[in-house]
CSV table of C-alpha atoms and ligand atoms in Angstrom, one decimal:
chain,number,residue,atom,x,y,z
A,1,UNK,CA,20.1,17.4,21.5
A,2,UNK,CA,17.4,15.0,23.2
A,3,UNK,CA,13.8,16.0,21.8
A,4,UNK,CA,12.0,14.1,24.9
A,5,UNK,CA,14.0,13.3,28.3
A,6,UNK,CA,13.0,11.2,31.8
A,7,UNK,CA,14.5,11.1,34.7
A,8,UNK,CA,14.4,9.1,37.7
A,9,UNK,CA,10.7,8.1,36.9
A,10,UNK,CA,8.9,6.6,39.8
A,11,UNK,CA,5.4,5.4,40.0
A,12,UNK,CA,3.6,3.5,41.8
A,13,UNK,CA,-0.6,2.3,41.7
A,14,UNK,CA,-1.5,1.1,45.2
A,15,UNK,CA,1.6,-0.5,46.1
A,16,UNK,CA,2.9,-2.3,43.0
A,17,UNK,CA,5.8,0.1,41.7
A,18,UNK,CA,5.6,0.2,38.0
A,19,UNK,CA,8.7,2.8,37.6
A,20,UNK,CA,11.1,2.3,40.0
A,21,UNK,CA,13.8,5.2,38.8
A,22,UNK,CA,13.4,4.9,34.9
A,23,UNK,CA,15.2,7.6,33.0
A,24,UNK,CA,15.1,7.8,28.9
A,25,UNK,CA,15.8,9.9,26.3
A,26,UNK,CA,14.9,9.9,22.2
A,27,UNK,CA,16.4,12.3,19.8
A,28,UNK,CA,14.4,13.5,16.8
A,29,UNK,CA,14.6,11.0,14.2
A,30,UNK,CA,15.4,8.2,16.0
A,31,UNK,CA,14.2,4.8,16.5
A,32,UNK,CA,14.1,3.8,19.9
A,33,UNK,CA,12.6,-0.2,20.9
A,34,UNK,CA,11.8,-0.1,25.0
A,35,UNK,CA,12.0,-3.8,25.4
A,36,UNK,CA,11.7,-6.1,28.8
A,37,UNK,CA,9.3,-8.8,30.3
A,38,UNK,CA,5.5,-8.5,31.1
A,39,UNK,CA,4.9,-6.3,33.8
A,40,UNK,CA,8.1,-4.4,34.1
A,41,UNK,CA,7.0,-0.9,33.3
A,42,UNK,CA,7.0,-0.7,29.7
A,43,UNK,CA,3.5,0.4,29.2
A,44,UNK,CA,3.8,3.1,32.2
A,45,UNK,CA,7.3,4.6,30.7
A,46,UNK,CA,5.6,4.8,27.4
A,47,UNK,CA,2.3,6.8,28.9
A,48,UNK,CA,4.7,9.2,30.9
A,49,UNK,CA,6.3,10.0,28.5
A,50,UNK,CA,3.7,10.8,26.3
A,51,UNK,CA,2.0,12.9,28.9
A,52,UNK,CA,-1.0,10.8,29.5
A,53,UNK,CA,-0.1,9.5,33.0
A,54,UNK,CA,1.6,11.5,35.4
A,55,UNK,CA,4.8,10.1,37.5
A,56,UNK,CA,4.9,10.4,41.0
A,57,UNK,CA,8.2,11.6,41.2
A,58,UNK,CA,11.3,12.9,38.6
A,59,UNK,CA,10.8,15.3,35.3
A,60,UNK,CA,9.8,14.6,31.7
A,61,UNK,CA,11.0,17.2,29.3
A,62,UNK,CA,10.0,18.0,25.6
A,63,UNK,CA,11.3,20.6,23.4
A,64,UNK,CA,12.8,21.9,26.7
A,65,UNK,CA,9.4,22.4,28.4
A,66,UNK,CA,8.5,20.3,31.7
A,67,UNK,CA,5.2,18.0,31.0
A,68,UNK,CA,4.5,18.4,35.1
A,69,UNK,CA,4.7,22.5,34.4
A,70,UNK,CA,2.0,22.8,32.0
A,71,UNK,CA,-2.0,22.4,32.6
A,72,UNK,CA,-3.7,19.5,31.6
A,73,UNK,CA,-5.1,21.3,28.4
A,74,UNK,CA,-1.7,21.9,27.7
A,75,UNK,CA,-0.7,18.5,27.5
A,76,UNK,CA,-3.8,17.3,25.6
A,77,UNK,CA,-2.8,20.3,22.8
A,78,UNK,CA,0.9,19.3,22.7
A,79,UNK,CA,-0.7,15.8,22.3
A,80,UNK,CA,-2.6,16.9,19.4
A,81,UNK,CA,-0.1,18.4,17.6
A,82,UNK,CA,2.9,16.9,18.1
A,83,UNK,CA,2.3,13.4,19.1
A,84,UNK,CA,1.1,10.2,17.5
A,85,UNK,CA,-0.2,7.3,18.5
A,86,UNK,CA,-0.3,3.4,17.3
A,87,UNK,CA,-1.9,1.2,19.4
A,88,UNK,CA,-1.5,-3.0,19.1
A,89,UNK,CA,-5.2,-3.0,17.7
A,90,UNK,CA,-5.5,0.1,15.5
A,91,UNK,CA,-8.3,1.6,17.6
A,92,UNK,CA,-9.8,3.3,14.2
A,93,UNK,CA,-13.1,4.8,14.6
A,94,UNK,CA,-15.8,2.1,13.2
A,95,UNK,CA,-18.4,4.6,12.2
A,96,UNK,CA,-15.4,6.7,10.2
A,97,UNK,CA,-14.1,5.4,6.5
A,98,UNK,CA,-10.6,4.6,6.7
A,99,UNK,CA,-9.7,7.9,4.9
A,100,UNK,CA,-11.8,9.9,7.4
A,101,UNK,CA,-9.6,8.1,10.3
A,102,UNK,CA,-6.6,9.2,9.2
A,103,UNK,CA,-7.9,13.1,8.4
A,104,UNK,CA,-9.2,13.4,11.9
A,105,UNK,CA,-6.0,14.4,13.6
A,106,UNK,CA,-5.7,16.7,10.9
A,107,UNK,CA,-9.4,17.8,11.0
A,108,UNK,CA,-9.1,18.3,15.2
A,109,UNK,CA,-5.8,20.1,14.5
A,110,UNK,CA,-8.1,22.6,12.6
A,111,UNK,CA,-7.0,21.5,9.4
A,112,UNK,CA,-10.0,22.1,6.5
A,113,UNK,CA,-11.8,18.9,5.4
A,114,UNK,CA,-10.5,18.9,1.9
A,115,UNK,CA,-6.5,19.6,2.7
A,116,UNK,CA,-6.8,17.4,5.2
A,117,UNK,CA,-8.4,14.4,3.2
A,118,UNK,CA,-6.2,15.1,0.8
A,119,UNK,CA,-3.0,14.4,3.2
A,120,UNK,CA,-4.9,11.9,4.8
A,121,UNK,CA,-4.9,10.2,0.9
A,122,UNK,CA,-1.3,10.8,0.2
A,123,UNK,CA,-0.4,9.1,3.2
A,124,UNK,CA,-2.9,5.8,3.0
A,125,UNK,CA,-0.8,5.9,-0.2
A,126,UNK,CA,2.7,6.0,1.1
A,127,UNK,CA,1.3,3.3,3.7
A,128,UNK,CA,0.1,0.9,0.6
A,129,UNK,CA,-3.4,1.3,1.5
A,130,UNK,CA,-4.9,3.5,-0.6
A,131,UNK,CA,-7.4,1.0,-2.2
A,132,UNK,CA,-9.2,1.1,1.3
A,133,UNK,CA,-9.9,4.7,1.6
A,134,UNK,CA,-13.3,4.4,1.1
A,135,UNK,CA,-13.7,1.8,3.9
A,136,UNK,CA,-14.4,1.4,7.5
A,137,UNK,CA,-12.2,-0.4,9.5
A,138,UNK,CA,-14.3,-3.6,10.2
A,139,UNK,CA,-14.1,-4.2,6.4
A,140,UNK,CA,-10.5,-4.5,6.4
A,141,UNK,CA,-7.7,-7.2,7.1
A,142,UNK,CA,-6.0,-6.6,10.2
A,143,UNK,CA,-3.0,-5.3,8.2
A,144,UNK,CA,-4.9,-3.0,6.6
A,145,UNK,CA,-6.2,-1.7,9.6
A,146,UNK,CA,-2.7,-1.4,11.1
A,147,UNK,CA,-0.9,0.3,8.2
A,148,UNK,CA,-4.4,2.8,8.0
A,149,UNK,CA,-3.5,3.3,12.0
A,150,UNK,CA,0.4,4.0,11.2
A,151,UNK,CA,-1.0,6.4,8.6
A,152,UNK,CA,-3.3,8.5,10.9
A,153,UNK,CA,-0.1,8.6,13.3
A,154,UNK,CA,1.9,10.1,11.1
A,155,UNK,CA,-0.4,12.1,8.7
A,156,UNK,CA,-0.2,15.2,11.6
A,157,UNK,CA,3.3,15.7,11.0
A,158,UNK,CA,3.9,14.7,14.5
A,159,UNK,CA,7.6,15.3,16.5
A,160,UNK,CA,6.8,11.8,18.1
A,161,UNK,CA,5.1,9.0,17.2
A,162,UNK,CA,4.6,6.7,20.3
A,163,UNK,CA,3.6,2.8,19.3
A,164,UNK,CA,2.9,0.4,22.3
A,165,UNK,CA,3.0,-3.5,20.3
A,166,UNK,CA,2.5,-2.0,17.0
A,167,UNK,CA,2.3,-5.3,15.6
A,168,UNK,CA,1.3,-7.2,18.3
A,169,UNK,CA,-1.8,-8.3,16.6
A,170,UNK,CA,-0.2,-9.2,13.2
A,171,UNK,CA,1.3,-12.2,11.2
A,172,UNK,CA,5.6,-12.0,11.2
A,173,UNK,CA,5.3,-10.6,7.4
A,174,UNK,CA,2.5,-8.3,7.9
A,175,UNK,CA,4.1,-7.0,11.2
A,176,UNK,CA,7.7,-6.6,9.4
A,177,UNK,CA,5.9,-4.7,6.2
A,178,UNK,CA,4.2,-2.2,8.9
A,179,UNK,CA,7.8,-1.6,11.2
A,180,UNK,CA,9.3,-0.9,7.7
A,181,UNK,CA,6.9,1.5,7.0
A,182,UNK,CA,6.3,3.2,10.2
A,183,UNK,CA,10.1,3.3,10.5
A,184,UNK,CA,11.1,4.6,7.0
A,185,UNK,CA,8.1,7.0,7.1
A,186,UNK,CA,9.1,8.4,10.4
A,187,UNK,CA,12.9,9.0,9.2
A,188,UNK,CA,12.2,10.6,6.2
A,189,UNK,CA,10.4,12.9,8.5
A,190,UNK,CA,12.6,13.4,11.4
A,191,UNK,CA,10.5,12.0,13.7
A,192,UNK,CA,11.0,10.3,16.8
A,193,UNK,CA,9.5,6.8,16.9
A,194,UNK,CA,9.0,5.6,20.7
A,195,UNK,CA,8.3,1.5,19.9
A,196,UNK,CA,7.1,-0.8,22.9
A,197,UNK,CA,7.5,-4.1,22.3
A,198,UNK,CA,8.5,-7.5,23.2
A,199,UNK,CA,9.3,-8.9,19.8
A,200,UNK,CA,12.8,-8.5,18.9
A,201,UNK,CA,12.0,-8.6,15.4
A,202,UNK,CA,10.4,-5.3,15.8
A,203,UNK,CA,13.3,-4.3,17.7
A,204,UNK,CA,15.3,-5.0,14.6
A,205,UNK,CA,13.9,-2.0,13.4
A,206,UNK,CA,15.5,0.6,15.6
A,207,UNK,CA,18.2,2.3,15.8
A,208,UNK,CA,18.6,1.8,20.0
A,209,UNK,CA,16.7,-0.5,22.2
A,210,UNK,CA,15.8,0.3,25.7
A,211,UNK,CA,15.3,-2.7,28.4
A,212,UNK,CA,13.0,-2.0,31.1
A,213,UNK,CA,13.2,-4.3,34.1
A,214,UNK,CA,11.6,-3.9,37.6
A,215,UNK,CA,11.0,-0.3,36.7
A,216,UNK,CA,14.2,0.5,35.2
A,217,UNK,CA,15.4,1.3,32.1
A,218,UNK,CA,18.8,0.9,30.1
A,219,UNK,CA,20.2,1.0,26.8
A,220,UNK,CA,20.9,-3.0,25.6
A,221,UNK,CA,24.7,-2.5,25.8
A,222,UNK,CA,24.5,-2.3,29.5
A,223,UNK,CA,21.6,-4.5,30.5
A,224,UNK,CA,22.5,-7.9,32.4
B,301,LIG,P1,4.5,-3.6,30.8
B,301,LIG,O1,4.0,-2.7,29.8
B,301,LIG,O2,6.0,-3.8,30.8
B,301,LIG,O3,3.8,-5.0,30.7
B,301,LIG,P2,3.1,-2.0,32.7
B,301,LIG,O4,3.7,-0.6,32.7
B,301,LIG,O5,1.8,-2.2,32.0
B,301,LIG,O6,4.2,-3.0,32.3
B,301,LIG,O7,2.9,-2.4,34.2
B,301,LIG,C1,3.9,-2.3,35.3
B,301,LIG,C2,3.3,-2.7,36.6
B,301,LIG,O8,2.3,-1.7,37.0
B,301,LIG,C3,2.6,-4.0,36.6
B,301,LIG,O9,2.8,-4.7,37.8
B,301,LIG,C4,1.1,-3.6,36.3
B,301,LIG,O10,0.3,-4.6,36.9
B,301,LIG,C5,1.0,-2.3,37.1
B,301,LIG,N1,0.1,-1.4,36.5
B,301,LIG,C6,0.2,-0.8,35.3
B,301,LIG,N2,-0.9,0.0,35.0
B,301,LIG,C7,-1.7,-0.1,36.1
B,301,LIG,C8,-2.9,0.5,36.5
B,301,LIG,N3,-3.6,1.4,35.7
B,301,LIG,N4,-3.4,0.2,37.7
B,301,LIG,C9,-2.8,-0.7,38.5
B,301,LIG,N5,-1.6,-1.2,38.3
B,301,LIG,C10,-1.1,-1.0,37.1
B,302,LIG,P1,-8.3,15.1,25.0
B,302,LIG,O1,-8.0,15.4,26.5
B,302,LIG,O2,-7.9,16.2,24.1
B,302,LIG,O3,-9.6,14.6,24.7
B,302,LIG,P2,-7.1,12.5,25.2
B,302,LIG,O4,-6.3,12.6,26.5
B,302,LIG,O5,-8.4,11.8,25.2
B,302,LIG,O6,-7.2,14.0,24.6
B,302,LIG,O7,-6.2,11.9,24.1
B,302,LIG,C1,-5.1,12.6,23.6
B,302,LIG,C2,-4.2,11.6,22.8
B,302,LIG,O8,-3.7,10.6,23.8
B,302,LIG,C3,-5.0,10.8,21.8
B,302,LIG,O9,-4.2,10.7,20.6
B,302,LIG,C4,-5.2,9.4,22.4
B,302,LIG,O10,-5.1,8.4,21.4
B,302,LIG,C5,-4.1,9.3,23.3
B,302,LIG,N1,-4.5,8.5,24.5
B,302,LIG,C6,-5.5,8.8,25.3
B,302,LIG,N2,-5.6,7.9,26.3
B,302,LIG,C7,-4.6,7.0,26.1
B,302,LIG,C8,-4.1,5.8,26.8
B,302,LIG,N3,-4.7,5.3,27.9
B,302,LIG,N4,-3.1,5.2,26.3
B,302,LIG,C9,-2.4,5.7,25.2
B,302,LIG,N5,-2.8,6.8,24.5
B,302,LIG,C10,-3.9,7.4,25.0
């Protein structure tokens, strides 16, 4: 069955609706792309869903528990421990070596500093980075960076891994190396990959694509 399920999402800031009715649904293991022009909701879907904004009207489910049910602590623990996030510009910590990035969702998970560096390691490995474990993130390519970013998503074991423009910020074969990783990663894993983006060579990478217009979203095959 469906891991995470919307339905009928509205929301609206001031008077601009940014959901307008949006319902989605991502299996564990899968690949979904949530596609669609500037402005359309994209972004907004992709923070409901992950329990970081809250819609004004219809139900978000996980793992058969309502995200409007439980207390904001709630959702910032669930977030914890079974979400991940990639952002378009890793958003690393600058004062943190790479390898101490990638151990902190494993450290704030209550994971001891030495298991968790040494996951944190195995998976700056599996991410082709492990050369720059011992650096912070302003001494790194943007690449780098990236693929250190896709490693700290993932390095918590998470059910979902959320990624809004991934590799928005990246050259075509640096941004193709990172979806293969972040996608093959999360498979081998059974974990749900939630990808915003506007670049349907990332979209290549999934296994279903989403379009959001005006608020709403459908799969590709029925979009107009
Ligand atoms: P996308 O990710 O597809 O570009 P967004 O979800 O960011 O779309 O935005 C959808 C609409 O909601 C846009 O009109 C945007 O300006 C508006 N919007 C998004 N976030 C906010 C916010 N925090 N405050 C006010 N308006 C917002
Ligand atoms: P806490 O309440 O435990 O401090 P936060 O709400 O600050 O937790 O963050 C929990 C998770 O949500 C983090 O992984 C963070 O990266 C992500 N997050 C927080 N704010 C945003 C945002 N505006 N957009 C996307 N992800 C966010």
């Amino acid at each position: 069955g469906s891991l995470l399920v919307a339905q009928d999402l509205r929301k609206t800031y001031g008077s601009t609706p940014a959901l307008d009715g949006a319902s989605f649904s991502v299996h564990p293991g899968e690949v979904v792309a949530v596609m669609g022009p500037s402005g359309s909701g994209k972004s907004t879907l992709l923070h409901c869903l992950a329990g970081i904004v809250t819609p004004d009207e219809g139900t978000i489910t996980y793992a058969g528990r309502e995200l409007s049910a439980m207390s904001d602590a709630e959702r910032s623990a669930l977030r914890r421990s079974d979400f991940g996030f990639v952002f378009q510009f890793g958003q690393l910590v600058p004062e943190l070596t790479c390898l101490e990035n990638v151990a902190l969702p494993l450290r704030l998970n209550g994971v001891r500093r030495k298991a968790a560096e040494l996951t944190a390691r195995r998976w700056l490995e599996r991410l082709e980075v492990e050369d720059v474990a011992g650096k912070r993130p302003g001494e790194v390519s943007g690449g780098q960076g990236q693929r250190v970013a896709v490693a700290r998503a993932l390095a918590g074991s998470p059910k979902v891994v959320f990624a809004d423009e991934p590799t928005g910020a990246l050259d075509s074969l640096n941004g193709e190396r990172v979806m293969e990783l972040l996608t093959e990663s999360a498979r081998s894993e059974n974990t749900a990959v939630v990808l915003v983006t506007h670049e349907a060579r990332v979209a290549a990478y999934s296994d279903r694509d989403v379009v959001v217009r005006d608020g709403r979203a459908r799969d590709l095959e029925f979009a107009v």
